[in-house]
Coordinates of C-alpha atoms and ligand atoms in Angstrom, one line a residue:
Chain L
M1 CA -72.5 19.9 125.7
K2 CA -71.9 16.4 126.9
D3 CA -69.8 16.0 130.0
T4 CA -67.6 13.0 131.1
I5 CA -69.3 10.6 133.5
L6 CA -66.4 8.0 133.8
K7 CA -62.8 8.1 132.9
L8 CA -60.3 5.3 132.9
E9 CA -56.8 6.8 133.2
H10 CA -53.8 4.5 132.6
V11 CA -55.5 1.6 134.0
K12 CA -53.2 -1.5 134.5
K13 CA -54.0 -4.9 135.6
N14 CA -51.6 -8.0 136.2
F15 CA -52.5 -11.4 137.1
G16 CA -49.5 -12.9 138.6
P17 CA -46.7 -12.4 136.0
K18 CA -49.2 -11.8 133.2
T19 CA -50.1 -8.2 132.4
V20 CA -53.6 -8.3 130.9
L21 CA -54.2 -4.5 130.9
H22 CA -51.2 -2.4 129.9
D23 CA -52.4 1.0 129.7
V24 CA -56.1 1.6 129.4
N25 CA -57.5 5.1 128.8
I26 CA -61.2 5.5 128.0
E27 CA -63.6 8.4 128.3
I28 CA -67.2 7.6 128.7
M29 CA -69.7 10.5 128.1
R30 CA -72.9 11.0 130.0
G31 CA -76.0 9.4 128.1
E32 CA -73.7 7.9 125.4
I33 CA -73.4 4.3 124.4
T34 CA -69.8 3.1 124.1
C35 CA -68.9 -0.1 122.6
I36 CA -65.6 -2.0 123.3
I37 CA -64.5 -4.3 120.9
G38 CA -61.5 -6.5 120.8
Q39 CA -60.2 -10.1 120.4
S40 CA -61.2 -12.8 122.8
G41 CA -58.9 -13.1 125.8
H42 CA -57.6 -9.5 125.5
G43 CA -59.0 -8.3 128.8
K44 CA -62.4 -6.7 127.8
S45 CA -64.2 -8.5 130.7
V46 CA -61.3 -7.4 133.0
I47 CA -62.1 -3.7 132.1
L48 CA -65.6 -4.1 133.1
K49 CA -64.6 -5.7 136.3
N50 CA -62.3 -3.0 137.1
I51 CA -65.1 -0.5 136.5
M52 CA -67.5 -2.5 138.5
G53 CA -65.1 -2.6 141.6
L54 CA -64.9 -6.3 141.6
M55 CA -61.1 -5.9 140.8
K56 CA -58.7 -3.2 141.8
P57 CA -56.4 -1.8 139.1
D58 CA -52.7 -2.3 139.7
G59 CA -52.0 1.2 138.3
G60 CA -53.9 4.2 137.0
R61 CA -57.3 5.3 138.4
I62 CA -60.9 5.2 137.6
I63 CA -62.8 8.5 137.9
Y64 CA -66.7 8.8 138.2
N65 CA -68.3 12.3 138.1
G66 CA -64.8 13.9 139.0
K67 CA -64.1 11.6 141.8
V68 CA -61.5 8.9 142.0
I69 CA -63.4 5.6 142.8
S70 CA -60.8 3.1 142.4
S71 CA -57.1 3.1 142.2
P72 CA -54.4 0.9 143.9
I73 CA -54.5 3.1 147.0
T74 CA -58.2 4.0 147.2
P75 CA -60.0 2.1 149.9
D76 CA -62.9 -0.2 149.0
S77 CA -65.3 2.0 151.0
E78 CA -64.9 4.8 148.5
Y79 CA -66.3 2.5 145.8
D80 CA -69.0 1.0 148.0
K81 CA -70.6 4.7 148.0
V82 CA -71.1 4.6 144.2
R83 CA -71.6 1.0 143.7
Q84 CA -75.3 1.4 143.2
K85 CA -74.8 3.7 140.2
F86 CA -73.4 1.0 138.3
G87 CA -75.1 -2.2 136.8
L88 CA -73.4 -5.1 135.1
L89 CA -74.8 -7.8 132.9
F90 CA -72.3 -10.6 133.3
Q91 CA -71.1 -12.6 130.2
G92 CA -72.6 -15.8 131.6
A93 CA -75.7 -14.0 133.2
A94 CA -74.6 -15.2 136.8
L95 CA -78.0 -15.7 137.9
F96 CA -78.4 -17.0 141.5
D97 CA -79.2 -20.7 140.7
S98 CA -80.9 -21.3 144.3
M99 CA -83.5 -18.7 143.6
T100 CA -86.4 -18.5 141.2
V101 CA -86.2 -15.9 138.3
G102 CA -88.5 -13.6 140.2
D103 CA -86.2 -13.7 143.4
N104 CA -83.3 -13.1 141.5
I105 CA -84.7 -9.8 140.1
G106 CA -86.5 -9.0 143.3
F107 CA -83.9 -9.9 146.0
T108 CA -81.9 -6.7 145.7
L109 CA -85.2 -4.7 145.5
R110 CA -86.3 -6.2 148.7
E111 CA -83.1 -5.9 150.5
R112 CA -81.8 -2.6 149.2
T113 CA -85.1 -0.4 148.5
N114 CA -88.1 0.6 150.5
L115 CA -90.5 -0.6 147.7
T116 CA -93.7 -2.6 148.9
E117 CA -94.1 -6.0 147.8
D118 CA -96.6 -5.2 145.2
E119 CA -94.3 -2.6 143.7
I120 CA -91.6 -5.2 143.8
Q121 CA -93.7 -7.8 142.0
A122 CA -94.8 -5.1 139.4
R123 CA -91.1 -4.2 138.8
I124 CA -90.3 -7.8 138.2
R125 CA -93.0 -8.3 135.7
N126 CA -92.1 -4.9 133.9
G127 CA -88.6 -6.0 133.9
L128 CA -89.1 -9.4 132.4
S129 CA -91.6 -8.2 129.7
M130 CA -89.1 -5.4 128.7
V131 CA -86.7 -8.2 127.8
G132 CA -89.4 -10.2 126.1
L133 CA -90.1 -12.9 128.8
H134 CA -93.5 -13.7 130.4
N135 CA -94.6 -15.8 133.2
I136 CA -91.3 -17.4 134.2
E137 CA -91.1 -15.7 137.6
H138 CA -91.5 -19.1 139.2
Q139 CA -89.0 -21.0 137.3
M140 CA -85.5 -21.7 138.3
P141 CA -82.5 -20.4 136.3
A142 CA -81.5 -24.0 135.3
E143 CA -84.6 -24.3 133.5
L144 CA -83.8 -21.6 131.1
S145 CA -81.9 -21.4 128.0
G146 CA -78.8 -19.3 127.6
G147 CA -80.4 -16.5 125.9
M148 CA -83.3 -16.4 128.4
R149 CA -80.7 -16.5 131.3
S150 CA -78.8 -13.5 129.8
R151 CA -82.1 -11.6 129.4
V152 CA -83.1 -12.2 133.0
G153 CA -79.7 -11.0 134.1
L154 CA -80.3 -7.8 132.2
A155 CA -83.7 -7.4 133.7
R156 CA -82.1 -7.9 137.2
A157 CA -79.3 -5.4 136.4
V158 CA -81.6 -2.8 135.1
A159 CA -84.3 -3.1 138.1
M160 CA -82.0 -0.9 140.3
E161 CA -81.9 1.7 137.7
P162 CA -78.2 2.5 137.5
D163 CA -76.6 5.4 136.0
I164 CA -74.2 3.4 134.0
M165 CA -75.2 0.1 132.6
L166 CA -72.1 -2.3 131.6
Y167 CA -73.1 -5.2 129.2
D168 CA -70.6 -8.0 128.7
E169 CA -71.4 -9.5 125.3
P170 CA -75.2 -9.1 125.8
T171 CA -76.0 -10.4 122.3
S172 CA -73.5 -13.2 121.8
A173 CA -75.9 -16.0 123.1
L174 CA -78.9 -14.6 121.3
D175 CA -80.5 -15.2 117.8
P176 CA -80.4 -12.2 115.4
I177 CA -83.9 -11.2 116.1
M178 CA -83.5 -11.3 119.8
S179 CA -80.1 -9.5 119.4
D180 CA -81.8 -6.7 117.7
K181 CA -84.4 -6.5 120.5
I182 CA -81.7 -6.1 123.0
N183 CA -79.9 -3.4 121.0
D184 CA -83.2 -1.5 120.9
L185 CA -83.5 -1.9 124.5
I186 CA -80.1 -0.5 125.2
L187 CA -81.2 2.4 123.0
G188 CA -84.5 2.7 124.7
L189 CA -82.9 2.8 128.2
R190 CA -80.7 5.8 126.9
Q191 CA -83.7 7.5 125.7
K192 CA -86.1 7.0 128.6
L193 CA -83.6 7.1 131.5
N194 CA -80.6 8.8 129.9
M195 CA -78.7 5.8 130.9
T196 CA -75.0 5.6 130.0
S197 CA -74.0 2.3 128.6
I198 CA -70.7 0.5 128.1
V199 CA -71.2 -2.5 125.8
I200 CA -68.8 -5.2 125.0
T201 CA -69.4 -6.9 121.8
H202 CA -67.9 -9.0 118.9
D203 CA -70.9 -8.2 116.7
M204 CA -70.1 -5.3 114.6
S205 CA -73.5 -4.7 113.2
S206 CA -74.7 -4.4 116.8
A207 CA -71.8 -1.9 117.5
Y208 CA -72.7 0.2 114.5
K209 CA -76.3 0.2 115.5
I210 CA -76.0 1.3 119.0
A211 CA -72.6 3.0 119.5
D212 CA -72.0 6.6 119.8
R213 CA -68.4 5.8 120.2
I214 CA -66.3 2.7 119.7
C215 CA -63.1 1.7 121.6
M216 CA -61.0 -1.1 120.3
L217 CA -58.8 -3.0 122.8
H218 CA -55.6 -4.8 121.6
N219 CA -53.0 -6.5 123.8
G220 CA -54.1 -4.5 126.7
K221 CA -54.2 -1.1 125.2
I222 CA -57.0 0.9 123.5
I223 CA -55.7 1.4 120.0
F224 CA -58.8 3.1 118.7
Q225 CA -61.3 5.5 120.1
G226 CA -64.0 7.3 118.0
T227 CA -67.3 7.2 116.3
P228 CA -68.5 4.3 114.1
A229 CA -67.9 6.4 111.0
Q230 CA -64.3 7.0 112.2
I231 CA -63.6 3.4 112.8
R232 CA -64.9 2.6 109.3
A233 CA -62.7 5.0 107.9
S234 CA -59.6 3.9 109.9
R235 CA -56.7 2.8 107.7
N236 CA -55.2 0.6 110.2
S237 CA -55.1 -2.9 108.8
Y238 CA -55.7 -4.8 112.1
I239 CA -58.8 -2.6 112.8
Q240 CA -60.0 -3.1 109.3
Q241 CA -59.6 -6.9 109.6
F242 CA -61.5 -6.9 112.7
I243 CA -64.4 -4.9 111.7
S244 CA -64.9 -6.5 108.4
G245 CA -63.8 -10.0 109.5
K246 CA -61.4 -10.4 106.7
R247 CA -58.0 -12.1 107.6
K248 CA -55.9 -12.0 104.6
L249 CA -54.8 -8.5 104.5
F250 CA -53.7 -8.6 108.1
Y251 CA -51.3 -11.6 107.5
A252 CA -49.9 -10.1 104.6
M253 CA -48.7 -7.2 106.9
G254 CA -46.6 -9.4 109.1
A255 CA -49.2 -9.9 111.8
D256 CA -48.4 -9.0 115.4
Q257 CA -44.9 -7.7 115.2
E258 CA -46.1 -4.9 112.8
M259 CA -49.1 -4.3 114.8
D260 CA -47.5 -1.8 117.3
K261 CA -46.2 0.4 114.4
Q262 CA -49.5 0.3 112.7
V263 CA -51.5 1.3 115.8
N264 CA -50.7 4.8 115.8
L265 CA -52.2 6.3 112.7
S266 CA -49.6 9.0 112.3
S267 CA -46.8 6.5 112.4
I268 CA -47.7 4.7 109.3
H269 CA -45.3 6.0 106.7
K270 CA -45.2 5.6 103.2
E271 CA -41.9 3.8 103.5
A272 CA -43.1 1.2 105.8
H273 CA -46.1 0.7 103.7
K274 CA -44.0 0.1 100.7
K275 CA -41.7 -2.3 102.5
T276 CA -44.6 -4.3 103.7
F277 CA -46.4 -4.5 100.4
G278 CA -43.5 -4.6 98.2
G279 CA -44.8 -1.9 96.0
V280 CA -48.2 -3.7 95.4
T281 CA -50.4 -0.5 95.6
E282 CA -53.5 -2.5 94.5
L283 CA -53.8 -3.5 98.1
K284 CA -55.4 -0.5 99.4
V285 CA -56.4 -0.3 103.1
V286 CA -57.8 3.0 102.2
P287 CA -61.3 3.9 102.6
K288 CA -63.5 6.8 101.1
K289 CA -62.0 9.9 99.7
R290 CA -58.4 9.4 100.5
T291 CA -55.8 7.5 98.5
V292 CA -52.3 5.9 99.4
G293 CA -50.8 9.1 98.0
D294 CA -52.1 11.3 100.6
I295 CA -50.6 9.6 103.6
Chain K
M1 CA -30.0 -24.6 148.2
V2 CA -31.0 -21.1 148.5
R3 CA -33.9 -21.5 146.2
H4 CA -34.9 -24.6 148.4
K5 CA -35.1 -22.3 151.5
H6 CA -36.8 -19.6 149.5
Q7 CA -39.6 -22.1 148.6
N8 CA -39.9 -23.2 152.2
L9 CA -40.5 -19.5 153.1
E10 CA -43.0 -19.1 150.5
H11 CA -44.9 -22.1 151.9
L12 CA -44.7 -20.8 155.3
I13 CA -46.0 -17.3 154.1
D14 CA -48.9 -19.1 152.2
F15 CA -49.7 -21.0 155.3
F16 CA -50.1 -17.9 157.5
A17 CA -52.1 -16.1 154.8
A18 CA -54.4 -19.1 154.7
I19 CA -54.9 -18.9 158.4
S20 CA -55.5 -15.1 158.2
R21 CA -58.0 -15.6 155.4
F22 CA -59.7 -18.2 157.6
A23 CA -59.8 -16.0 160.5
E24 CA -61.1 -13.2 158.4
I25 CA -64.0 -15.3 157.3
I26 CA -64.9 -16.2 160.8
R27 CA -64.8 -12.5 161.8
D28 CA -66.8 -11.5 159.0
V29 CA -69.4 -14.1 160.0
I30 CA -69.4 -13.0 163.6
I31 CA -69.9 -9.5 162.8
R32 CA -72.9 -10.2 160.6
A33 CA -74.6 -13.0 162.7
P34 CA -77.1 -10.6 164.4
L35 CA -78.5 -9.9 160.9
I36 CA -79.8 -13.4 160.5
F37 CA -83.2 -12.1 162.0
K38 CA -83.8 -9.7 159.3
N39 CA -84.0 -12.6 156.9
P40 CA -84.9 -15.6 159.2
D41 CA -86.2 -17.6 155.9
L42 CA -82.6 -17.9 154.8
T43 CA -81.5 -19.5 158.0
I44 CA -84.6 -21.7 158.3
R45 CA -83.9 -23.0 154.8
Q46 CA -80.4 -24.0 155.7
M47 CA -81.6 -25.6 158.9
R48 CA -83.8 -27.7 156.7
I49 CA -81.0 -28.7 154.3
I50 CA -78.3 -29.1 156.8
G51 CA -80.5 -30.6 159.8
I52 CA -83.7 -32.2 158.6
E53 CA -82.2 -33.7 155.4
S54 CA -79.3 -35.2 157.4
I55 CA -81.5 -37.2 159.8
P56 CA -81.8 -40.4 157.9
L57 CA -78.0 -40.5 157.5
V58 CA -77.6 -40.0 161.2
I59 CA -80.3 -42.5 162.1
I60 CA -78.6 -45.2 160.0
T61 CA -75.2 -44.4 161.4
S62 CA -76.3 -44.2 165.1
I63 CA -78.1 -47.6 164.8
F64 CA -74.9 -49.2 163.8
I65 CA -72.9 -47.3 166.5
G66 CA -75.2 -48.5 169.2
A67 CA -75.0 -52.2 168.1
E68 CA -71.3 -52.2 167.5
V69 CA -70.5 -50.7 171.0
V70 CA -72.6 -53.5 172.5
V71 CA -70.8 -56.2 170.4
Q72 CA -67.3 -54.8 171.2
A73 CA -68.1 -54.3 174.9
N74 CA -69.5 -57.7 175.2
F75 CA -66.7 -59.4 173.5
Q76 CA -64.0 -57.4 175.7
F77 CA -65.8 -58.2 178.8
Q78 CA -66.1 -61.9 178.4
G79 CA -64.9 -63.4 181.7
L80 CA -63.1 -60.2 182.7
V81 CA -65.7 -57.4 183.7
P82 CA -69.1 -58.2 185.3
M83 CA -72.0 -57.7 182.7
R84 CA -73.8 -55.2 184.9
Y85 CA -71.2 -52.7 183.6
L86 CA -72.1 -53.3 179.9
G87 CA -74.7 -50.5 180.2
F88 CA -72.0 -48.2 181.7
V89 CA -69.8 -48.6 179.0
V90 CA -72.3 -48.2 176.3
S91 CA -73.7 -45.1 177.8
K92 CA -70.4 -43.4 178.6
S93 CA -68.9 -44.0 175.2
L94 CA -72.0 -43.3 173.2
I95 CA -72.9 -39.8 174.9
S96 CA -69.5 -38.4 175.4
E97 CA -67.5 -39.5 172.3
L98 CA -69.0 -41.8 169.7
A99 CA -72.2 -40.1 169.1
P100 CA -71.0 -36.6 169.0
V101 CA -67.8 -37.2 166.9
I102 CA -69.0 -39.6 164.5
T103 CA -72.3 -37.8 163.9
A104 CA -70.0 -34.7 163.2
F105 CA -67.9 -36.8 160.9
V106 CA -70.9 -38.1 158.9
V107 CA -72.6 -34.8 158.6
S108 CA -69.4 -33.2 157.7
S109 CA -69.0 -35.4 154.7
R110 CA -72.4 -34.3 153.7
I111 CA -72.4 -30.5 154.7
S112 CA -68.8 -29.2 154.4
T113 CA -68.6 -30.7 151.0
G114 CA -72.0 -29.3 150.1
I115 CA -71.1 -25.9 151.3
A116 CA -67.7 -26.0 149.5
A117 CA -69.1 -27.1 146.4
E118 CA -71.9 -24.6 146.3
L119 CA -69.8 -21.5 147.2
G120 CA -67.1 -22.8 144.8
S121 CA -69.7 -23.1 141.9
M122 CA -71.2 -19.7 142.8
K123 CA -67.7 -18.2 142.7
N124 CA -66.8 -19.9 139.3
S125 CA -70.1 -18.9 137.7
E126 CA -69.5 -15.3 139.1
Q127 CA -72.6 -15.3 141.2
L128 CA -70.7 -14.0 144.2
D129 CA -69.4 -11.2 142.0
A130 CA -72.9 -10.7 140.8
M131 CA -74.0 -10.3 144.5
T132 CA -71.3 -7.7 145.0
C133 CA -72.4 -5.7 141.9
L134 CA -76.1 -5.6 143.2
S135 CA -74.7 -4.3 146.7
L136 CA -75.6 -7.5 148.2
D137 CA -73.1 -9.0 150.9
S138 CA -72.6 -12.4 150.1
T139 CA -71.1 -13.4 153.4
R140 CA -74.4 -12.2 155.1
Y141 CA -76.8 -13.9 152.7
I142 CA -75.0 -17.0 151.9
I143 CA -72.4 -17.9 154.5
V144 CA -73.8 -16.6 157.7
P145 CA -77.2 -18.8 157.4
K146 CA -75.1 -21.8 156.8
V147 CA -72.9 -21.3 159.8
I148 CA -75.7 -20.5 162.1
A149 CA -77.9 -23.3 160.8
S150 CA -74.9 -25.7 161.1
I151 CA -74.2 -24.5 164.8
I152 CA -77.8 -25.1 165.8
M153 CA -78.7 -28.3 164.0
L154 CA -75.6 -30.4 164.9
P155 CA -76.7 -30.7 168.6
V156 CA -80.2 -31.5 167.4
L157 CA -78.7 -34.2 165.3
V158 CA -76.6 -35.5 168.1
I159 CA -79.6 -36.0 170.4
I160 CA -81.2 -37.9 167.7
S161 CA -78.3 -40.0 167.2
E162 CA -78.0 -40.8 170.9
F163 CA -81.6 -41.7 171.0
F164 CA -81.3 -44.2 168.2
G165 CA -77.9 -45.3 169.3
Y166 CA -79.5 -46.2 172.8
M167 CA -82.6 -47.8 171.2
A168 CA -80.3 -49.9 169.0
S169 CA -78.2 -51.1 171.8
I170 CA -81.2 -52.1 173.8
I171 CA -82.7 -54.1 170.9
F172 CA -79.3 -55.7 170.2
V173 CA -78.8 -56.7 173.8
H174 CA -82.3 -58.1 174.1
F175 CA -81.9 -60.3 171.0
F176 CA -78.3 -61.2 170.7
I177 CA -76.5 -60.8 174.1
D178 CA -76.6 -62.9 177.0
V179 CA -77.5 -60.3 179.6
T180 CA -81.0 -59.7 181.0
M181 CA -82.7 -56.6 180.1
N182 CA -82.9 -55.5 183.6
T183 CA -79.1 -55.6 184.2
Y184 CA -78.5 -53.8 181.1
L185 CA -81.0 -51.0 181.7
E186 CA -79.8 -50.8 185.3
G187 CA -76.1 -50.2 184.1
L188 CA -77.4 -47.6 181.6
R189 CA -79.4 -45.7 184.3
L190 CA -76.8 -46.0 187.2
F191 CA -74.1 -44.3 185.5
F192 CA -75.9 -41.9 183.4
S193 CA -74.7 -38.4 184.1
P194 CA -76.7 -35.4 182.6
N195 CA -73.4 -33.3 182.6
D196 CA -71.7 -35.7 180.3
M197 CA -74.6 -35.5 177.8
I198 CA -74.8 -31.8 178.0
L199 CA -71.2 -31.4 177.2
G200 CA -71.4 -34.0 174.6
V201 CA -74.2 -32.2 172.9
L202 CA -72.9 -28.8 173.2
K203 CA -69.6 -29.5 171.8
T204 CA -71.1 -30.5 168.6
S205 CA -72.1 -26.9 168.3
V206 CA -68.4 -26.1 168.0
F207 CA -68.1 -29.0 165.4
G208 CA -70.9 -27.6 163.5
G209 CA -69.2 -24.2 163.3
I210 CA -66.0 -26.1 162.1
I211 CA -67.9 -27.9 159.4
A212 CA -69.4 -24.8 158.0
F213 CA -66.4 -22.6 158.2
C214 CA -64.3 -25.4 156.5
G215 CA -66.8 -25.6 153.7
A216 CA -67.0 -21.9 153.3
Y217 CA -63.3 -21.4 153.3
F218 CA -62.4 -23.8 150.7
G219 CA -65.5 -22.9 148.7
L220 CA -64.3 -19.2 148.6
E221 CA -60.8 -20.2 147.8
C222 CA -61.8 -22.5 145.2
A223 CA -59.9 -22.6 141.9
K224 CA -61.6 -22.4 138.4
G225 CA -63.1 -25.5 136.9
A226 CA -64.6 -28.8 137.9
E227 CA -61.3 -30.0 139.3
G228 CA -61.1 -26.8 141.6
I229 CA -64.5 -27.7 143.0
G230 CA -63.6 -31.3 143.5
D231 CA -60.3 -30.2 145.2
A232 CA -62.3 -27.7 147.3
T233 CA -64.7 -30.4 148.7
T234 CA -61.9 -32.9 149.5
R235 CA -60.0 -30.4 151.4
A236 CA -63.1 -29.2 153.2
V237 CA -64.0 -32.5 154.5
M238 CA -60.4 -33.3 155.3
L239 CA -59.6 -30.2 157.4
S240 CA -63.1 -30.3 159.1
A241 CA -62.3 -34.0 160.3
I242 CA -58.8 -33.1 161.6
L243 CA -60.2 -29.9 163.3
I244 CA -63.1 -31.9 164.9
L245 CA -60.8 -34.3 166.4
I246 CA -58.4 -31.4 167.7
F247 CA -61.2 -29.5 169.1
D248 CA -62.8 -32.7 170.7
F249 CA -59.5 -33.3 172.4
V250 CA -59.2 -29.6 173.5
I251 CA -62.7 -29.6 175.0
A252 CA -62.0 -32.7 176.8
I253 CA -59.0 -31.2 178.5
L254 CA -60.7 -28.1 179.3
F255 CA -63.9 -29.5 180.7
L256 CA -63.2 -33.1 182.1
Ligands
ATP301 N1 -59.5 -13.8 137.7 C1 -58.4 -13.9 136.9 N2 -57.3 -14.6 137.2 C2 -56.3 -14.7 136.4 N3 -56.4 -14.5 135.0 C3 -57.4 -13.9 134.6 C4 -58.7 -13.6 135.5 N4 -59.5 -12.9 134.8 C5 -59.1 -12.7 133.6 N5 -57.9 -13.5 133.4 C6 -57.0 -13.4 132.1 O1 -57.1 -12.1 131.6 C7 -57.2 -12.3 130.2 C8 -58.3 -11.5 129.7 O2 -59.5 -12.1 130.1 P1 -61.1 -11.4 129.8 O3 -62.0 -12.5 130.4 O4 -61.1 -10.1 130.2 O5 -61.1 -11.5 128.1 P2 -62.1 -11.1 127.2 O6 -61.5 -10.0 126.4 O7 -63.4 -10.6 127.8 O8 -62.5 -12.3 126.3 P3 -63.9 -12.8 125.8 O9 -64.3 -12.2 124.6 O10 -63.6 -14.4 125.4 O11 -65.0 -12.7 126.9 C9 -57.3 -13.9 130.0 O12 -56.1 -14.4 129.3 C10 -57.5 -14.5 131.3 O13 -56.8 -15.6 131.4
MG302 MG1 -65.3 -11.5 128.2

């Protein structure tokens, strides 16, 4: 039986007058890989930053192993105790550009662990070869390509062997072959270290490959949470549009205004459906085994 | 009218918020200052960047300051003041005000902008967040070494500046001014006071702190984008110039 390692309850986040996260509820199981998908600018990175303790939610709470680690009223010190359990790969890698690649990975190890210098060097080499990079310890981040940086960022985050790894679009700067390697790496980390992962991605083929569970964020709410098979089977037009990359259907439904009604699967009524499509039953949004008549 | 008042109030609140943020940074740095001995290499590196690499700039400025004081004094003295006081004026103005303050200004244009830009771009590219994620304290590893290096290196730079200022004034007098070298050197020596010199050098430590803290504050408060960084550097150098003059005045009142 899998247990919950991390839980976001009603997490809310505003920036000034703008509410980015309205009500985010996510449950992460130990040892599982959860993908968060959603359109650009809808707050995926903000979710990760809240989990990572870089921001405090304006409402709701985040629970790690049964303890509240972040909420509007929890002191920062509460989070500091568990910070090392989390690792984050930033969207832009965020390498320290005044340090060499080796120091980027080794700095935390030197400062935060009791490893000897030899062990640290070995870890740096292992980490780099794990992400398919060799002999670049002495280069500066500015000399690397975007994809290489993001892989160094990954090596740096994993070096501390966190319980939960968060990846902010780990594959978006990579070619398909390298993306596949990174996906294998994420799977490998789970197998070897039973590492729990939360992966933000736009790339559905990666998501299908690695995810045990997919959450979809839309307008600051989680509108879907389930297995890859379940999301494929979803009859929500917006979700279908997102995962298959087709646009037409969504526009036919009257776009955003209709969205909220469509969000909840149970709220899709035959009537609404008829109204929207004006009796065009051919336009089926309906996957496998079920037909419109079943709704 | 009401709205207008409201806005003023908001500005006032922002102003005090900024001051308290500035004070917070100073406090955080002071608390962590003893930790520099655990990573001396970080501070040494900053001492090189802030101190050693500023030396050419300081030398050039001080040569012109030295020559300029001689020209001005010579011009103003014509027929009014005996020329044996030339050395006195050069010496006093150089050690107590000109070298410390102008060096601080020139170095600030290099250092406070540099610190603001570096921290600003680290903030914008999420490097500061990345440090937090790795349980690394960015104040300790980034800001403290810069502040300490600045506090240590400014006096050194001022001593260099005074030396070259003197040299320049002597050479200038020798070639261009109608005063014998003996008279001039006598003037320099006669009124030389070690206390002035010590105060002049030590107060630049305060200026060094001001320069580094201004850079750090505006770097950390930097808004997103290239414009944000440009803004941060401008403000950093402006505020440090103002604070240098204010503190120079305060120190003069307290110690003279
Ligand atoms: N520090 C911040 N201050 C103000 N607004 C912010 C901040 N961080 C994020 N936002 C806003 O929150 C919204 C969501 O941003 P976020 O970076 O989470 O998007 P995202 O879903 O990760 O998009 P992408 O896929 O492009 O990375 C954006 O509209 C952004 O303007
Ligand atoms: Mg993002």
